[in-house]
PDB file of C-alpha atoms in Angstrom:
ATOM      1  CA  MET A 128      -8.279  12.771   2.407  1.00  0.00           C
ATOM      2  CA  ASP A 129     -11.311  14.386   3.841  1.00  0.00           C
ATOM      3  CA  SER A 130     -14.523  12.602   2.831  1.00  0.00           C
ATOM      4  CA  GLY A 131     -16.588  14.963   4.868  1.00  0.00           C
ATOM      5  CA  GLY A 132     -16.857  12.484   7.704  1.00  0.00           C
ATOM      6  CA  SER A 133     -18.749   9.852   5.666  1.00  0.00           C
ATOM      7  CA  THR A 134     -17.279   6.591   4.497  1.00  0.00           C
ATOM      8  CA  ASP A 135     -20.121   5.996   2.178  1.00  0.00           C
ATOM      9  CA  MET A 136     -18.049   6.059  -0.761  1.00  0.00           C
ATOM     10  CA  THR A 137     -16.895   3.775  -3.739  1.00  0.00           C
ATOM     11  CA  LEU A 138     -13.454   4.526  -4.981  1.00  0.00           C
ATOM     12  CA  ALA A 139     -12.140   3.245  -8.380  1.00  0.00           C
ATOM     13  CA  PHE A 140      -8.608   3.557  -9.590  1.00  0.00           C
ATOM     14  CA  GLU A 141      -7.738   3.414 -13.274  1.00  0.00           C
ATOM     15  CA  LEU A 142      -4.889   0.914 -13.512  1.00  0.00           C
ATOM     16  CA  GLU A 143      -2.490   3.617 -14.809  1.00  0.00           C
ATOM     17  CA  ALA A 144      -3.332   5.796 -11.837  1.00  0.00           C
ATOM     18  CA  LEU A 145      -2.462   3.101  -9.470  1.00  0.00           C
ATOM     19  CA  LYS A 146       0.685   2.521 -11.297  1.00  0.00           C
ATOM     20  CA  ALA A 147       1.511   6.075 -10.584  1.00  0.00           C
ATOM     21  CA  LEU A 148       1.517   5.519  -6.882  1.00  0.00           C
ATOM     22  CA  ALA A 149       4.613   4.383  -5.016  1.00  0.00           C
ATOM     23  CA  ASP A 150       2.880   1.856  -2.711  1.00  0.00           C
ATOM     24  CA  PRO A 151      -0.593   0.765  -4.147  1.00  0.00           C
ATOM     25  CA  ASN A 152      -1.098  -1.530  -1.316  1.00  0.00           C
ATOM     26  CA  ALA A 153      -0.539   1.297   1.240  1.00  0.00           C
ATOM     27  CA  VAL A 154      -2.935   3.416  -0.770  1.00  0.00           C
ATOM     28  CA  PHE A 155      -5.697   0.852  -0.679  1.00  0.00           C
ATOM     29  CA  ASN A 156      -5.132   0.110   3.044  1.00  0.00           C
ATOM     30  CA  ASN A 157      -5.354   3.891   3.640  1.00  0.00           C
ATOM     31  CA  ALA A 158      -8.412   4.344   1.339  1.00  0.00           C
ATOM     32  CA  ARG A 159     -10.328   1.580   3.245  1.00  0.00           C
ATOM     33  CA  GLN A 160     -10.375   3.831   6.258  1.00  0.00           C
ATOM     34  CA  TRP A 161     -12.674   6.350   4.614  1.00  0.00           C
ATOM     35  CA  THR A 162     -14.304   4.368   1.776  1.00  0.00           C
ATOM     36  CA  GLU A 163     -16.785   1.553   1.710  1.00  0.00           C
ATOM     37  CA  TYR A 164     -15.410  -0.105  -1.509  1.00  0.00           C
ATOM     38  CA  VAL A 165     -12.216   0.288  -3.469  1.00  0.00           C
ATOM     39  CA  GLY A 166     -11.095  -1.332  -6.798  1.00  0.00           C
ATOM     40  CA  VAL A 167      -9.358  -1.106 -10.113  1.00  0.00           C
ATOM     41  CA  VAL A 168     -10.693  -0.556 -13.511  1.00  0.00           C
ATOM     42  CA  SER A 169      -8.864  -0.717 -16.840  1.00  0.00           C
ATOM     43  CA  GLU A 170      -9.129  -1.263 -20.589  1.00  0.00           C
ATOM     44  CA  LYS A 171      -6.409  -3.768 -20.239  1.00  0.00           C
ATOM     45  CA  PRO A 172      -6.981  -7.517 -20.066  1.00  0.00           C
ATOM     46  CA  THR A 173      -8.007  -8.982 -16.883  1.00  0.00           C
ATOM     47  CA  TYR A 174      -4.702 -10.811 -16.309  1.00  0.00           C
ATOM     48  CA  VAL A 175      -2.839  -7.555 -16.552  1.00  0.00           C
ATOM     49  CA  VAL A 176      -4.846  -6.037 -13.669  1.00  0.00           C
ATOM     50  CA  THR A 177      -4.551  -9.263 -11.724  1.00  0.00           C
ATOM     51  CA  ASN A 178      -0.910  -9.631 -12.167  1.00  0.00           C
ATOM     52  CA  PHE A 179      -0.329  -5.910 -11.093  1.00  0.00           C
ATOM     53  CA  THR A 180      -2.690  -6.220  -7.943  1.00  0.00           C
ATOM     54  CA  ARG A 181      -1.055  -9.647  -6.870  1.00  0.00           C
ATOM     55  CA  LYS A 182       2.417  -8.298  -7.193  1.00  0.00           C
ATOM     56  CA  HIS A 183       1.602  -5.220  -5.065  1.00  0.00           C
ATOM     57  CA  ARG A 184      -0.657  -7.190  -2.676  1.00  0.00           C
ATOM     58  CA  VAL A 185      -3.597  -5.117  -3.477  1.00  0.00           C
ATOM     59  CA  ARG A 186      -6.908  -6.491  -2.202  1.00  0.00           C
ATOM     60  CA  GLN A 187      -9.651  -5.103  -4.326  1.00  0.00           C
ATOM     61  CA  ASP A 188     -13.303  -5.251  -3.871  1.00  0.00           C
ATOM     62  CA  PHE A 189     -14.110  -5.010  -7.535  1.00  0.00           C
ATOM     63  CA  PHE A 190     -12.233  -4.941 -10.870  1.00  0.00           C
ATOM     64  CA  SER A 191     -13.325  -4.351 -14.426  1.00  0.00           C
ATOM     65  CA  GLY A 192     -12.847  -7.875 -15.717  1.00  0.00           C
ATOM     66  CA  PRO A 193     -13.333  -8.125 -19.626  1.00  0.00           C
ATOM     67  CA  ARG A 194     -15.346  -4.910 -19.667  1.00  0.00           C
ATOM     68  CA  GLY A 195     -14.090  -1.449 -20.601  1.00  0.00           C
ATOM     69  CA  VAL A 196     -13.765   1.340 -18.127  1.00  0.00           C
ATOM     70  CA  GLU A 197     -17.036   3.024 -18.933  1.00  0.00           C
ATOM     71  CA  GLU A 198     -19.184  -0.071 -18.790  1.00  0.00           C
ATOM     72  CA  SER A 199     -17.246  -1.114 -15.521  1.00  0.00           C
ATOM     73  CA  LEU A 200     -18.043   2.190 -13.803  1.00  0.00           C
ATOM     74  CA  GLU A 201     -21.724   1.894 -14.792  1.00  0.00           C
ATOM     75  CA  ASN A 202     -21.812  -1.585 -13.474  1.00  0.00           C
ATOM     76  CA  ILE A 203     -20.005  -0.813 -10.269  1.00  0.00           C
ATOM     77  CA  SER A 204     -22.245   2.242  -9.432  1.00  0.00           C
ATOM     78  CA  GLY A 205     -25.290  -0.017  -9.746  1.00  0.00           C
ATOM     79  CA  GLN A 206     -23.793  -2.872  -7.645  1.00  0.00           C
ATOM     80  CA  PHE A 207     -22.099  -0.675  -4.923  1.00  0.00           C
ATOM     81  CA  ASP A 208     -24.818   1.624  -3.798  1.00  0.00           C
ATOM     82  CA  THR A 209     -22.872   4.464  -1.865  1.00  0.00           C
ATOM     83  CA  ASP A 210     -23.533   8.163  -1.576  1.00  0.00           C
ATOM     84  CA  ARG A 211     -20.331   8.881  -3.619  1.00  0.00           C
ATOM     85  CA  HIS A 212     -18.561   7.297  -6.480  1.00  0.00           C
ATOM     86  CA  VAL A 213     -15.087   8.664  -7.117  1.00  0.00           C
ATOM     87  CA  PHE A 214     -12.755   7.715 -10.119  1.00  0.00           C
ATOM     88  CA  VAL A 215      -9.056   8.384  -9.843  1.00  0.00           C
ATOM     89  CA  GLY A 216      -7.576   8.632 -13.303  1.00  0.00           C
ATOM     90  CA  VAL A 217      -4.684  10.128 -15.122  1.00  0.00           C
ATOM     91  CA  ASP A 218      -5.977  12.134 -18.166  1.00  0.00           C
ATOM     92  CA  ASP A 219      -8.697  13.885 -19.882  1.00  0.00           C
ATOM     93  CA  GLU A 220     -10.145  10.732 -21.350  1.00  0.00           C
ATOM     94  CA  ASP A 221     -10.517   9.284 -17.836  1.00  0.00           C
ATOM     95  CA  GLU A 222     -12.209  12.483 -16.778  1.00  0.00           C
ATOM     96  CA  ALA A 223     -14.568  12.189 -19.735  1.00  0.00           C
ATOM     97  CA  VAL A 224     -15.520   8.787 -18.844  1.00  0.00           C
ATOM     98  CA  ALA A 225     -16.138   9.741 -15.205  1.00  0.00           C
ATOM     99  CA  GLU A 226     -18.361  12.554 -16.434  1.00  0.00           C
ATOM    100  CA  ALA A 227     -20.238  10.193 -18.786  1.00  0.00           C
ATOM    101  CA  THR A 228     -21.048   7.747 -16.094  1.00  0.00           C
ATOM    102  CA  GLY A 229     -21.969  10.213 -13.317  1.00  0.00           C
ATOM    103  CA  TRP A 230     -18.795   9.581 -11.196  1.00  0.00           C
ATOM    104  CA  GLU A 231     -16.674  12.187  -9.592  1.00  0.00           C
ATOM    105  CA  PHE A 232     -13.228  12.635 -11.160  1.00  0.00           C
ATOM    106  CA  LEU A 233      -9.975  13.176  -9.294  1.00  0.00           C
ATOM    107  CA  HIS A 234      -6.666  13.260 -11.037  1.00  0.00           C
ATOM    108  CA  VAL A 235      -4.208  10.842  -9.363  1.00  0.00           C
ATOM    109  CA  GLU A 236      -1.905  13.701  -8.541  1.00  0.00           C
ATOM    110  CA  ASP A 237      -4.642  15.643  -6.696  1.00  0.00           C
ATOM    111  CA  ALA A 238      -5.746  12.532  -5.044  1.00  0.00           C
ATOM    112  CA  ALA A 239      -2.253  11.758  -3.733  1.00  0.00           C
ATOM    113  CA  GLU A 240      -1.750  15.240  -2.534  1.00  0.00           C
ATOM    114  CA  ALA A 241      -5.135  15.314  -0.674  1.00  0.00           C
ATOM    115  CA  ALA A 242      -4.703  11.833   0.921  1.00  0.00           C
ATOM    116  CA  GLY A 243      -0.911  12.075   1.626  1.00  0.00           C
ATOM    117  CA  TRP A 244      -0.048   9.294  -0.818  1.00  0.00           C
ATOM    118  CA  THR A 245       3.499   9.192  -2.488  1.00  0.00           C
ATOM    119  CA  LEU A 246       3.690   9.231  -6.171  1.00  0.00           C
ATOM    120  CA  ALA A 247       5.966   6.759  -7.816  1.00  0.00           C
ATOM    121  CA  THR A 248       9.127   7.670  -9.600  1.00  0.00           C
ATOM    122  CA  GLY A 249       9.344   6.837 -13.270  1.00  0.00           C
ATOM    123  CA  GLU A 250      11.260   3.634 -12.664  1.00  0.00           C
ATOM    124  CA  THR A 251       8.782   2.280 -10.180  1.00  0.00           C
ATOM    125  CA  ALA A 252       5.672   3.250 -12.187  1.00  0.00           C
ATOM    126  CA  ASP A 253       6.779   1.694 -15.429  1.00  0.00           C
ATOM    127  CA  GLU A 254       7.698  -2.056 -15.249  1.00  0.00           C
ATOM    128  CA  ALA A 255       9.143  -2.288 -18.860  1.00  0.00           C
ATOM    129  CA  PRO A 256      12.301  -0.187 -18.850  1.00  0.00           C
ATOM    130  CA  GLU A 257      14.586  -3.290 -18.687  1.00  0.00           C
ATOM    131  CA  GLU A 258      12.919  -4.587 -21.888  1.00  0.00           C
ATOM    132  CA  GLN A 259      13.568  -1.266 -23.485  1.00  0.00           C
ATOM    133  CA  ALA A 260      17.202  -1.321 -22.384  1.00  0.00           C
ATOM    134  CA  ARG A 261      17.737  -4.843 -24.014  1.00  0.00           C
ATOM    135  CA  ASP A 262      16.681  -3.403 -27.411  1.00  0.00           C
ATOM    136  CA  ASP A 263      20.201  -2.248 -28.061  1.00  0.00           C
ATOM    137  CA  TRP A 264      21.899  -5.725 -27.280  1.00  0.00           C
ATOM    138  CA  PRO A 265      23.557  -7.274 -30.238  1.00  0.00           C
TER     139      PRO A 265
END
């Protein structure tokens, strides 16, 4: 991804956007080459984000904790003073939150295409299919 030569950027992934990528650890390692800070924000409870990032060996500079996405983005932009703040999300709601907080928005598919990241298949992105498959057990 071309950042215009500057690495003075904070990059935040909505958890669902990170789940849409085949190798979140590789994405974070790649992003560290052209960003100053990279982390995860989510409306989900902290343990959900922590479990996902541990499982995928993602080392994040920040996460939303018990706050919602909008409050997290506001706090992060105040805490990490970089020229650009970019939020990678999955839908119109994420885009609206980015706009409301003054962050640039990138849809995960556009970010993946620009940076050369691989999107996950449905099975990789969603960790609950085996539970769904067991619903029809006697």
